[in-house]
Amino acid sequence: MDFAISHIHASPLYLICTGFIIGVLGGFFGVGGSFIAGPALRLIGLPWNMAVGTDLAHILGKSIVAARKHRALGNIDVKLGFIMAIGTVVGAETGAQLIEWLKHRGEVNLVVSIVSIVVYLSISTFMAWESYKTLQGQRARAKSGAAPRKADENAFSHVTRRIQRFHLPPMISLPTAGIERISLWTILGVAFVGGLFSGFLGGGAGYIRMPAMVYLLGIPTHLAIGTDLFEIIISASYATFSHAMKGNVDILIALVMHTGAAVGAQIGAMLTQLFRGPKIRLAFVPLPLIGAAIVIYTLIKGGHA
Amino acid sequence: MDWRRLAKTVGIEAAVYAVLMTAYFFLVLHFMGGWLVNLFQHHRLWYAIGAVVLMFGQGVALEMLTTLLLKLVRRRTE
């Protein structure tokens, strides 16, 4: 099939299959899947700027499907999603400005590559340690016959409680997430950092925001996944529009990819019902590692990160 | 929900979905392709608005379609 906007020839089956895989990952983990979609689009000859823009448009459609499914499952905190969207958009703009600054200095590829490898490896290592420790604790309690503490506990909860106690008005409550009082600035700060990485490293940065929501804000895993997807709808809409204005979006490719992602996202969202929080977090561990491997590969090949 | 039932549901849904998608490619993408290319080349603002609207529209439409298919398949397999 010929795509006249980007002037490339690609198999619709390849695009649908890629969309499907990313859709399953997105529905299950609440991530955009840019670390797979970007290189997959590059493989068919799409330039980097088009790959990033088209990927964002596809993320938008996929997040709508997955978020609607999560909403039906009661996994979305709308109030939290809207607050986070504000921080994300500001953060994404700051990240994009940082990229421009690095571009002028001629160091963008190396800096972005090194930062992304460090971030991906840190997230993977931390989540592997935390989810393993939590599962070990649960097994030990089950053996001794003690009652489980709560449905979605994590081994980092002492830090989460300390962050929730940080008192800087205005304080708000998030009843859906089970949080009585938390500073608005804490939420905006977490969203800003997520947005910063989104603008700096590309994609939706769900691999940072989802763990940050669980470990720093204390949001239950299932709710963090659903709310992250809802928040991605808002930030990806803005990013899609901005990239389309710059000529970086082939909407026909995004539409074809999205037909596969629509089914994948539904399946991914359904699969979350079969697993508990710590197991979902443990299954998340290889994802940032794949991202790190791709960046290391592009560095060795001498391409863009 | 168990694994076997999920796999069966997904298999049937994928088959029905494949037929619908083939029709979609021939009807929608074929007719919209020229119009979108023209917008991309000459009216970038409308192209950007159209891109967001199309992704939203397709997102909602496909979610409704897959949900409906899943419901129908589940009713048949139960």
PDB file of N, CA, C and O in Angstrom, chain B residues 26-58:
ATOM      1  N   PHE B  26     -10.822  -0.539   1.950  1.00  0.00           N
ATOM      2  CA  PHE B  26     -11.255  -0.261   0.589  1.00  0.00           C
ATOM      3  C   PHE B  26     -12.187   0.951   0.523  1.00  0.00           C
ATOM      4  O   PHE B  26     -12.090   1.764  -0.382  1.00  0.00           O
ATOM      5  N   LEU B  27     -13.066   1.056   1.490  1.00  0.00           N
ATOM      6  CA  LEU B  27     -14.045   2.151   1.445  1.00  0.00           C
ATOM      7  C   LEU B  27     -13.488   3.475   1.974  1.00  0.00           C
ATOM      8  O   LEU B  27     -13.408   4.454   1.246  1.00  0.00           O
ATOM      9  N   VAL B  28     -13.087   3.472   3.238  1.00  0.00           N
ATOM     10  CA  VAL B  28     -12.721   4.737   3.892  1.00  0.00           C
ATOM     11  C   VAL B  28     -11.349   5.261   3.453  1.00  0.00           C
ATOM     12  O   VAL B  28     -11.246   6.371   2.931  1.00  0.00           O
ATOM     13  N   LEU B  29     -10.299   4.439   3.624  1.00  0.00           N
ATOM     14  CA  LEU B  29      -8.950   4.945   3.327  1.00  0.00           C
ATOM     15  C   LEU B  29      -8.773   5.287   1.851  1.00  0.00           C
ATOM     16  O   LEU B  29      -8.126   6.260   1.501  1.00  0.00           O
ATOM     17  N   HIS B  30      -9.377   4.481   0.974  1.00  0.00           N
ATOM     18  CA  HIS B  30      -9.248   4.727  -0.458  1.00  0.00           C
ATOM     19  C   HIS B  30      -9.854   6.078  -0.849  1.00  0.00           C
ATOM     20  O   HIS B  30      -9.240   6.864  -1.574  1.00  0.00           O
ATOM     21  N   PHE B  31     -11.050   6.356  -0.318  1.00  0.00           N
ATOM     22  CA  PHE B  31     -11.725   7.604  -0.688  1.00  0.00           C
ATOM     23  C   PHE B  31     -11.174   8.828   0.051  1.00  0.00           C
ATOM     24  O   PHE B  31     -11.194   9.926  -0.454  1.00  0.00           O
ATOM     25  N   MET B  32     -10.687   8.601   1.300  1.00  0.00           N
ATOM     26  CA  MET B  32     -10.201   9.739   2.084  1.00  0.00           C
ATOM     27  C   MET B  32      -8.756  10.092   1.769  1.00  0.00           C
ATOM     28  O   MET B  32      -8.304  11.199   2.085  1.00  0.00           O
ATOM     29  N   GLY B  33      -8.017   9.129   1.200  1.00  0.00           N
ATOM     30  CA  GLY B  33      -6.586   9.325   0.946  1.00  0.00           C
ATOM     31  C   GLY B  33      -6.278  10.607   0.195  1.00  0.00           C
ATOM     32  O   GLY B  33      -5.485  11.426   0.668  1.00  0.00           O
ATOM     33  N   GLY B  34      -6.922  10.799  -0.955  1.00  0.00           N
ATOM     34  CA  GLY B  34      -6.664  11.968  -1.788  1.00  0.00           C
ATOM     35  C   GLY B  34      -6.981  13.272  -1.081  1.00  0.00           C
ATOM     36  O   GLY B  34      -6.201  14.241  -1.139  1.00  0.00           O
ATOM     37  N   TRP B  35      -8.100  13.269  -0.386  1.00  0.00           N
ATOM     38  CA  TRP B  35      -8.545  14.455   0.348  1.00  0.00           C
ATOM     39  C   TRP B  35      -7.547  14.827   1.441  1.00  0.00           C
ATOM     40  O   TRP B  35      -7.189  16.000   1.620  1.00  0.00           O
ATOM     41  N   LEU B  36      -7.042  13.823   2.169  1.00  0.00           N
ATOM     42  CA  LEU B  36      -6.088  14.079   3.251  1.00  0.00           C
ATOM     43  C   LEU B  36      -4.738  14.568   2.712  1.00  0.00           C
ATOM     44  O   LEU B  36      -4.117  15.452   3.307  1.00  0.00           O
ATOM     45  N   VAL B  37      -4.305  13.994   1.600  1.00  0.00           N
ATOM     46  CA  VAL B  37      -3.041  14.430   0.989  1.00  0.00           C
ATOM     47  C   VAL B  37      -3.148  15.895   0.569  1.00  0.00           C
ATOM     48  O   VAL B  37      -2.239  16.698   0.802  1.00  0.00           O
ATOM     49  N   ASN B  38      -4.292  16.250  -0.007  1.00  0.00           N
ATOM     50  CA  ASN B  38      -4.531  17.635  -0.429  1.00  0.00           C
ATOM     51  C   ASN B  38      -4.497  18.588   0.777  1.00  0.00           C
ATOM     52  O   ASN B  38      -3.882  19.659   0.723  1.00  0.00           O
ATOM     53  N   LEU B  39      -5.150  18.164   1.876  1.00  0.00           N
ATOM     54  CA  LEU B  39      -5.138  18.987   3.100  1.00  0.00           C
ATOM     55  C   LEU B  39      -3.714  19.134   3.629  1.00  0.00           C
ATOM     56  O   LEU B  39      -3.300  20.218   4.034  1.00  0.00           O
ATOM     57  N   PHE B  40      -2.964  18.045   3.625  1.00  0.00           N
ATOM     58  CA  PHE B  40      -1.582  18.047   4.137  1.00  0.00           C
ATOM     59  C   PHE B  40      -0.711  19.031   3.347  1.00  0.00           C
ATOM     60  O   PHE B  40       0.100  19.756   3.921  1.00  0.00           O
ATOM     61  N   GLN B  41      -0.919  19.058   2.022  1.00  0.00           N
ATOM     62  CA  GLN B  41      -0.071  19.906   1.174  1.00  0.00           C
ATOM     63  C   GLN B  41      -0.475  21.379   1.168  1.00  0.00           C
ATOM     64  O   GLN B  41       0.379  22.253   1.081  1.00  0.00           O
ATOM     65  N   HIS B  42      -1.789  21.642   1.286  1.00  0.00           N
ATOM     66  CA  HIS B  42      -2.244  23.030   1.110  1.00  0.00           C
ATOM     67  C   HIS B  42      -2.897  23.690   2.321  1.00  0.00           C
ATOM     68  O   HIS B  42      -2.950  24.903   2.397  1.00  0.00           O
ATOM     69  N   HIS B  43      -3.457  22.891   3.238  1.00  0.00           N
ATOM     70  CA  HIS B  43      -4.156  23.486   4.396  1.00  0.00           C
ATOM     71  C   HIS B  43      -3.701  22.780   5.668  1.00  0.00           C
ATOM     72  O   HIS B  43      -4.417  21.942   6.216  1.00  0.00           O
ATOM     73  N   ARG B  44      -2.508  23.125   6.148  1.00  0.00           N
ATOM     74  CA  ARG B  44      -1.902  22.401   7.263  1.00  0.00           C
ATOM     75  C   ARG B  44      -2.734  22.498   8.553  1.00  0.00           C
ATOM     76  O   ARG B  44      -2.819  21.529   9.306  1.00  0.00           O
ATOM     77  N   LEU B  45      -3.346  23.664   8.805  1.00  0.00           N
ATOM     78  CA  LEU B  45      -4.145  23.806  10.026  1.00  0.00           C
ATOM     79  C   LEU B  45      -5.325  22.841  10.008  1.00  0.00           C
ATOM     80  O   LEU B  45      -5.589  22.148  10.997  1.00  0.00           O
ATOM     81  N   TRP B  46      -6.022  22.785   8.863  1.00  0.00           N
ATOM     82  CA  TRP B  46      -7.178  21.875   8.760  1.00  0.00           C
ATOM     83  C   TRP B  46      -6.739  20.415   8.800  1.00  0.00           C
ATOM     84  O   TRP B  46      -7.439  19.549   9.303  1.00  0.00           O
ATOM     85  N   TYR B  47      -5.535  20.171   8.266  1.00  0.00           N
ATOM     86  CA  TYR B  47      -4.995  18.807   8.317  1.00  0.00           C
ATOM     87  C   TYR B  47      -4.758  18.402   9.783  1.00  0.00           C
ATOM     88  O   TYR B  47      -5.105  17.287  10.191  1.00  0.00           O
ATOM     89  N   ALA B  48      -4.163  19.338  10.577  1.00  0.00           N
ATOM     90  CA  ALA B  48      -3.879  19.051  11.987  1.00  0.00           C
ATOM     91  C   ALA B  48      -5.176  18.812  12.769  1.00  0.00           C
ATOM     92  O   ALA B  48      -5.272  17.865  13.557  1.00  0.00           O
ATOM     93  N   ILE B  49      -6.174  19.667  12.523  1.00  0.00           N
ATOM     94  CA  ILE B  49      -7.471  19.492  13.204  1.00  0.00           C
ATOM     95  C   ILE B  49      -8.090  18.160  12.774  1.00  0.00           C
ATOM     96  O   ILE B  49      -8.563  17.381  13.598  1.00  0.00           O
ATOM     97  N   GLY B  50      -8.056  17.906  11.458  1.00  0.00           N
ATOM     98  CA  GLY B  50      -8.620  16.662  10.916  1.00  0.00           C
ATOM     99  C   GLY B  50      -7.936  15.429  11.486  1.00  0.00           C
ATOM    100  O   GLY B  50      -8.597  14.429  11.777  1.00  0.00           O
ATOM    101  N   ALA B  51      -6.609  15.496  11.673  1.00  0.00           N
ATOM    102  CA  ALA B  51      -5.862  14.350  12.217  1.00  0.00           C
ATOM    103  C   ALA B  51      -6.360  14.000  13.617  1.00  0.00           C
ATOM    104  O   ALA B  51      -6.609  12.831  13.922  1.00  0.00           O
ATOM    105  N   VAL B  52      -6.506  15.033  14.456  1.00  0.00           N
ATOM    106  CA  VAL B  52      -6.971  14.786  15.834  1.00  0.00           C
ATOM    107  C   VAL B  52      -8.406  14.250  15.820  1.00  0.00           C
ATOM    108  O   VAL B  52      -8.726  13.274  16.506  1.00  0.00           O
ATOM    109  N   VAL B  53      -9.275  14.887  15.001  1.00  0.00           N
ATOM    110  CA  VAL B  53     -10.686  14.458  14.933  1.00  0.00           C
ATOM    111  C   VAL B  53     -10.797  13.015  14.420  1.00  0.00           C
ATOM    112  O   VAL B  53     -11.551  12.199  14.966  1.00  0.00           O
ATOM    113  N   LEU B  54     -10.014  12.697  13.373  1.00  0.00           N
ATOM    114  CA  LEU B  54     -10.061  11.333  12.815  1.00  0.00           C
ATOM    115  C   LEU B  54      -9.604  10.286  13.825  1.00  0.00           C
ATOM    116  O   LEU B  54     -10.215   9.218  13.949  1.00  0.00           O
ATOM    117  N   MET B  55      -8.528  10.581  14.554  1.00  0.00           N
ATOM    118  CA  MET B  55      -8.051   9.616  15.544  1.00  0.00           C
ATOM    119  C   MET B  55      -9.069   9.446  16.668  1.00  0.00           C
ATOM    120  O   MET B  55      -9.306   8.337  17.132  1.00  0.00           O
ATOM    121  N   PHE B  56      -9.682  10.570  17.084  1.00  0.00           N
ATOM    122  CA  PHE B  56     -10.727  10.499  18.113  1.00  0.00           C
ATOM    123  C   PHE B  56     -11.899   9.663  17.613  1.00  0.00           C
ATOM    124  O   PHE B  56     -12.379   8.767  18.290  1.00  0.00           O
ATOM    125  N   GLY B  57     -12.358  10.009  16.404  1.00  0.00           N
ATOM    126  CA  GLY B  57     -13.516   9.323  15.828  1.00  0.00           C
ATOM    127  C   GLY B  57     -13.273   7.839  15.669  1.00  0.00           C
ATOM    128  O   GLY B  57     -14.095   7.014  16.067  1.00  0.00           O
ATOM    129  N   GLN B  58     -12.100   7.499  15.101  1.00  0.00           N
ATOM    130  CA  GLN B  58     -11.801   6.081  14.898  1.00  0.00           C
ATOM    131  C   GLN B  58     -11.634   5.365  16.244  1.00  0.00           C
ATOM    132  O   GLN B  58     -12.045   4.220  16.403  1.00  0.00           O
TER     133      GLN B  58
END
